[in-house]
Amino acid sequence: MKPHLFRRKFLIYPEVQNSVIRIFILAGGAGFLGLVIGAIIFGQKIFRLVESTGAAASPENQMTISQIWFNFTFFLVTFGILYVVGLAALGLFFSHRLVGPILRISSDLCVMIENNRFNLLKIRDTDFLEKIVSQLNNSIQIRGTDDTDANAKDV
């Protein structure tokens, strides 16, 4: 047996964790790609304008360069805000798919403990924690059969 320097503990299954990480990496890559494409487009406009004017630029061309630079900074700020809003929306979407089932499971388990009744847990089909819920349902079914066997023996 190989010694482990540290043990990994998962709140969710590794494949779910990896899929969430992949989506955020793809979103980050898409944002970076959009930023680079925008920089190239605006940079080419600035370089063409500077190249066409030569070293001594007239005041009209300087104004045009400053307008392009203002447009570029406006693009960067707008794109940055949209990117942050998009990542926040992704975070809300995935936290909804992760936290929702956890809250549902915990509330159902609390009701089961208070009422001493063992009902099967239910979550949406699109939620991430289906394997955990199926394992909990299996243990609930086993617990339910143990209780009925114990009640039958007592009678």
PDB file of C-alpha atoms in Angstrom:
ATOM      1  CA  MET A   1       0.000   0.000   0.000  1.00  0.00           C
ATOM      2  CA  LYS A   2       1.312   3.374  -1.013  1.00  0.00           C
ATOM      3  CA  PRO A   3       1.666   5.951   1.782  1.00  0.00           C
ATOM      4  CA  HIS A   4      -0.339   9.117   1.276  1.00  0.00           C
ATOM      5  CA  LEU A   5       1.114  12.431   2.293  1.00  0.00           C
ATOM      6  CA  PHE A   6      -2.346  13.911   2.361  1.00  0.00           C
ATOM      7  CA  ARG A   7      -5.837  12.614   1.829  1.00  0.00           C
ATOM      8  CA  ARG A   8      -8.274  14.297  -0.481  1.00  0.00           C
ATOM      9  CA  LYS A   9     -11.734  14.837   0.893  1.00  0.00           C
ATOM     10  CA  PHE A  10     -14.527  15.558  -1.525  1.00  0.00           C
ATOM     11  CA  LEU A  11     -17.707  17.389  -0.691  1.00  0.00           C
ATOM     12  CA  ILE A  12     -18.983  16.345  -4.088  1.00  0.00           C
ATOM     13  CA  TYR A  13     -17.893  13.619  -6.459  1.00  0.00           C
ATOM     14  CA  PRO A  14     -14.616  14.289  -8.284  1.00  0.00           C
ATOM     15  CA  GLU A  15     -16.238  14.079 -11.733  1.00  0.00           C
ATOM     16  CA  VAL A  16     -18.761  16.750 -10.743  1.00  0.00           C
ATOM     17  CA  GLN A  17     -16.007  18.883  -9.271  1.00  0.00           C
ATOM     18  CA  ASN A  18     -13.945  18.460 -12.435  1.00  0.00           C
ATOM     19  CA  SER A  19     -16.865  19.383 -14.686  1.00  0.00           C
ATOM     20  CA  VAL A  20     -17.482  22.586 -12.721  1.00  0.00           C
ATOM     21  CA  ILE A  21     -13.781  23.430 -12.851  1.00  0.00           C
ATOM     22  CA  ARG A  22     -13.704  22.756 -16.610  1.00  0.00           C
ATOM     23  CA  ILE A  23     -16.649  25.071 -17.216  1.00  0.00           C
ATOM     24  CA  PHE A  24     -15.035  27.910 -15.263  1.00  0.00           C
ATOM     25  CA  ILE A  25     -11.724  27.371 -17.079  1.00  0.00           C
ATOM     26  CA  LEU A  26     -13.521  27.456 -20.433  1.00  0.00           C
ATOM     27  CA  ALA A  27     -15.334  30.630 -19.380  1.00  0.00           C
ATOM     28  CA  GLY A  28     -12.021  32.170 -18.348  1.00  0.00           C
ATOM     29  CA  GLY A  29     -10.425  31.131 -21.635  1.00  0.00           C
ATOM     30  CA  ALA A  30     -13.321  32.572 -23.622  1.00  0.00           C
ATOM     31  CA  GLY A  31     -13.027  35.834 -21.700  1.00  0.00           C
ATOM     32  CA  PHE A  32      -9.283  36.001 -22.268  1.00  0.00           C
ATOM     33  CA  LEU A  33      -9.732  35.207 -25.958  1.00  0.00           C
ATOM     34  CA  GLY A  34     -12.322  37.978 -26.306  1.00  0.00           C
ATOM     35  CA  LEU A  35      -9.997  40.392 -24.570  1.00  0.00           C
ATOM     36  CA  VAL A  36      -7.077  39.477 -26.839  1.00  0.00           C
ATOM     37  CA  ILE A  37      -9.203  39.775 -29.989  1.00  0.00           C
ATOM     38  CA  GLY A  38     -10.464  43.181 -28.856  1.00  0.00           C
ATOM     39  CA  ALA A  39      -6.914  44.329 -28.093  1.00  0.00           C
ATOM     40  CA  ILE A  40      -5.719  43.170 -31.504  1.00  0.00           C
ATOM     41  CA  ILE A  41      -8.559  44.935 -33.332  1.00  0.00           C
ATOM     42  CA  PHE A  42      -8.136  48.232 -31.482  1.00  0.00           C
ATOM     43  CA  GLY A  43      -4.348  47.928 -31.507  1.00  0.00           C
ATOM     44  CA  GLN A  44      -4.320  47.528 -35.290  1.00  0.00           C
ATOM     45  CA  LYS A  45      -6.437  50.661 -35.660  1.00  0.00           C
ATOM     46  CA  ILE A  46      -4.030  52.644 -33.495  1.00  0.00           C
ATOM     47  CA  PHE A  47      -0.919  51.316 -35.250  1.00  0.00           C
ATOM     48  CA  ARG A  48      -2.346  51.991 -38.730  1.00  0.00           C
ATOM     49  CA  LEU A  49      -3.228  55.525 -37.719  1.00  0.00           C
ATOM     50  CA  VAL A  50       0.203  56.179 -36.206  1.00  0.00           C
ATOM     51  CA  GLU A  51       1.922  54.585 -39.210  1.00  0.00           C
ATOM     52  CA  SER A  52      -0.048  56.675 -41.701  1.00  0.00           C
ATOM     53  CA  THR A  53       0.711  59.926 -39.877  1.00  0.00           C
ATOM     54  CA  GLY A  54       4.429  59.395 -39.467  1.00  0.00           C
ATOM     55  CA  ALA A  55       6.485  60.555 -36.499  1.00  0.00           C
ATOM     56  CA  ALA A  56       5.109  64.085 -36.360  1.00  0.00           C
ATOM     57  CA  ALA A  57       1.366  63.649 -35.982  1.00  0.00           C
ATOM     58  CA  SER A  58      -0.959  66.542 -36.584  1.00  0.00           C
ATOM     59  CA  PRO A  59      -3.388  67.624 -33.812  1.00  0.00           C
ATOM     60  CA  GLU A  60      -6.314  66.124 -35.754  1.00  0.00           C
ATOM     61  CA  ASN A  61      -4.644  62.728 -35.844  1.00  0.00           C
ATOM     62  CA  GLN A  62      -3.716  63.004 -32.171  1.00  0.00           C
ATOM     63  CA  MET A  63      -7.388  63.572 -31.419  1.00  0.00           C
ATOM     64  CA  THR A  64      -8.308  60.496 -33.431  1.00  0.00           C
ATOM     65  CA  ILE A  65      -5.708  58.426 -31.574  1.00  0.00           C
ATOM     66  CA  SER A  66      -7.075  59.602 -28.230  1.00  0.00           C
ATOM     67  CA  GLN A  67     -10.602  58.759 -29.374  1.00  0.00           C
ATOM     68  CA  ILE A  68      -9.503  55.247 -30.360  1.00  0.00           C
ATOM     69  CA  TRP A  69      -7.709  54.867 -27.033  1.00  0.00           C
ATOM     70  CA  PHE A  70     -10.840  56.006 -25.191  1.00  0.00           C
ATOM     71  CA  ASN A  71     -12.899  53.478 -27.176  1.00  0.00           C
ATOM     72  CA  PHE A  72     -10.384  50.777 -26.315  1.00  0.00           C
ATOM     73  CA  THR A  73     -10.480  51.532 -22.587  1.00  0.00           C
ATOM     74  CA  PHE A  74     -14.272  51.705 -22.748  1.00  0.00           C
ATOM     75  CA  PHE A  75     -14.237  48.281 -24.436  1.00  0.00           C
ATOM     76  CA  LEU A  76     -11.953  46.873 -21.731  1.00  0.00           C
ATOM     77  CA  VAL A  77     -14.098  48.191 -18.883  1.00  0.00           C
ATOM     78  CA  THR A  78     -17.361  47.075 -20.502  1.00  0.00           C
ATOM     79  CA  PHE A  79     -15.967  43.661 -21.352  1.00  0.00           C
ATOM     80  CA  GLY A  80     -14.577  43.272 -17.835  1.00  0.00           C
ATOM     81  CA  ILE A  81     -17.938  44.090 -16.264  1.00  0.00           C
ATOM     82  CA  LEU A  82     -19.779  41.716 -18.605  1.00  0.00           C
ATOM     83  CA  TYR A  83     -17.206  39.011 -17.901  1.00  0.00           C
ATOM     84  CA  VAL A  84     -17.612  39.346 -14.136  1.00  0.00           C
ATOM     85  CA  VAL A  85     -21.406  39.305 -14.474  1.00  0.00           C
ATOM     86  CA  GLY A  86     -21.173  36.204 -16.680  1.00  0.00           C
ATOM     87  CA  LEU A  87     -18.956  34.382 -14.194  1.00  0.00           C
ATOM     88  CA  ALA A  88     -21.305  35.360 -11.376  1.00  0.00           C
ATOM     89  CA  ALA A  89     -24.234  33.946 -13.367  1.00  0.00           C
ATOM     90  CA  LEU A  90     -22.311  30.712 -13.931  1.00  0.00           C
ATOM     91  CA  GLY A  91     -21.508  30.574 -10.229  1.00  0.00           C
ATOM     92  CA  LEU A  92     -25.141  31.087  -9.301  1.00  0.00           C
ATOM     93  CA  PHE A  93     -26.259  28.441 -11.778  1.00  0.00           C
ATOM     94  CA  PHE A  94     -23.827  25.836 -10.509  1.00  0.00           C
ATOM     95  CA  SER A  95     -24.277  26.712  -6.856  1.00  0.00           C
ATOM     96  CA  HIS A  96     -28.010  26.306  -7.421  1.00  0.00           C
ATOM     97  CA  ARG A  97     -27.385  22.809  -8.772  1.00  0.00           C
ATOM     98  CA  LEU A  98     -25.086  21.943  -5.855  1.00  0.00           C
ATOM     99  CA  VAL A  99     -26.504  23.762  -2.858  1.00  0.00           C
ATOM    100  CA  GLY A 100     -30.152  23.110  -3.704  1.00  0.00           C
ATOM    101  CA  PRO A 101     -29.899  19.330  -3.355  1.00  0.00           C
ATOM    102  CA  ILE A 102     -27.797  19.639  -0.199  1.00  0.00           C
ATOM    103  CA  LEU A 103     -30.432  21.841   1.446  1.00  0.00           C
ATOM    104  CA  ARG A 104     -33.214  19.549   0.249  1.00  0.00           C
ATOM    105  CA  ILE A 105     -31.436  16.450   1.589  1.00  0.00           C
ATOM    106  CA  SER A 106     -30.702  18.083   4.947  1.00  0.00           C
ATOM    107  CA  SER A 107     -34.281  19.292   5.402  1.00  0.00           C
ATOM    108  CA  ASP A 108     -35.684  15.873   4.412  1.00  0.00           C
ATOM    109  CA  LEU A 109     -33.319  14.146   6.842  1.00  0.00           C
ATOM    110  CA  CYS A 110     -34.355  16.513   9.653  1.00  0.00           C
ATOM    111  CA  VAL A 111     -38.025  15.741   8.973  1.00  0.00           C
ATOM    112  CA  MET A 112     -37.244  12.010   8.994  1.00  0.00           C
ATOM    113  CA  ILE A 113     -35.468  12.245  12.329  1.00  0.00           C
ATOM    114  CA  GLU A 114     -38.237  14.314  13.929  1.00  0.00           C
ATOM    115  CA  ASN A 115     -41.062  12.089  12.678  1.00  0.00           C
ATOM    116  CA  ASN A 116     -39.179   8.787  12.916  1.00  0.00           C
ATOM    117  CA  ARG A 117     -40.416   7.963   9.398  1.00  0.00           C
ATOM    118  CA  PHE A 118     -38.078   6.983   6.644  1.00  0.00           C
ATOM    119  CA  ASN A 119     -39.229   8.316   3.287  1.00  0.00           C
ATOM    120  CA  LEU A 120     -37.097   8.210   0.168  1.00  0.00           C
ATOM    121  CA  LEU A 121     -35.244  11.382  -0.756  1.00  0.00           C
ATOM    122  CA  LYS A 122     -36.100  13.124  -4.009  1.00  0.00           C
ATOM    123  CA  ILE A 123     -34.153  15.675  -6.010  1.00  0.00           C
ATOM    124  CA  ARG A 124     -34.438  17.045  -9.526  1.00  0.00           C
ATOM    125  CA  ASP A 125     -33.000  14.991 -12.366  1.00  0.00           C
ATOM    126  CA  THR A 126     -30.724  17.863 -13.372  1.00  0.00           C
ATOM    127  CA  ASP A 127     -29.040  18.165  -9.965  1.00  0.00           C
ATOM    128  CA  PHE A 128     -25.498  16.948  -9.445  1.00  0.00           C
ATOM    129  CA  LEU A 129     -25.837  14.794  -6.337  1.00  0.00           C
ATOM    130  CA  GLU A 130     -27.871  11.909  -7.769  1.00  0.00           C
ATOM    131  CA  LYS A 131     -25.358   9.234  -6.689  1.00  0.00           C
ATOM    132  CA  ILE A 132     -25.346  10.449  -3.103  1.00  0.00           C
ATOM    133  CA  VAL A 133     -29.146  10.511  -3.013  1.00  0.00           C
ATOM    134  CA  SER A 134     -29.359   6.992  -4.447  1.00  0.00           C
ATOM    135  CA  GLN A 135     -26.922   5.737  -1.787  1.00  0.00           C
ATOM    136  CA  LEU A 136     -28.914   7.482   0.936  1.00  0.00           C
ATOM    137  CA  ASN A 137     -32.136   5.992  -0.440  1.00  0.00           C
ATOM    138  CA  ASN A 138     -30.552   2.531  -0.393  1.00  0.00           C
ATOM    139  CA  SER A 139     -29.564   2.985   3.245  1.00  0.00           C
ATOM    140  CA  ILE A 140     -33.049   4.313   4.068  1.00  0.00           C
ATOM    141  CA  GLN A 141     -34.608   1.255   2.453  1.00  0.00           C
ATOM    142  CA  ILE A 142     -32.286  -1.025   4.428  1.00  0.00           C
ATOM    143  CA  ARG A 143     -33.102   0.887   7.613  1.00  0.00           C
ATOM    144  CA  GLY A 144     -36.823   0.603   6.842  1.00  0.00           C
ATOM    145  CA  THR A 145     -36.597  -3.176   6.391  1.00  0.00           C
ATOM    146  CA  ASP A 146     -34.604  -3.468   9.632  1.00  0.00           C
ATOM    147  CA  ASP A 147     -37.307  -1.532  11.497  1.00  0.00           C
ATOM    148  CA  THR A 148     -40.088  -3.715  10.119  1.00  0.00           C
ATOM    149  CA  ASP A 149     -38.123  -6.855  11.042  1.00  0.00           C
ATOM    150  CA  ALA A 150     -37.577  -5.519  14.575  1.00  0.00           C
ATOM    151  CA  ASN A 151     -41.277  -4.662  14.924  1.00  0.00           C
ATOM    152  CA  ALA A 152     -42.257  -8.132  13.699  1.00  0.00           C
ATOM    153  CA  LYS A 153     -39.951  -9.762  16.275  1.00  0.00           C
ATOM    154  CA  ASP A 154     -41.367  -7.625  19.101  1.00  0.00           C
ATOM    155  CA  VAL A 155     -44.928  -8.753  18.373  1.00  0.00           C
TER     156      VAL A 155
END
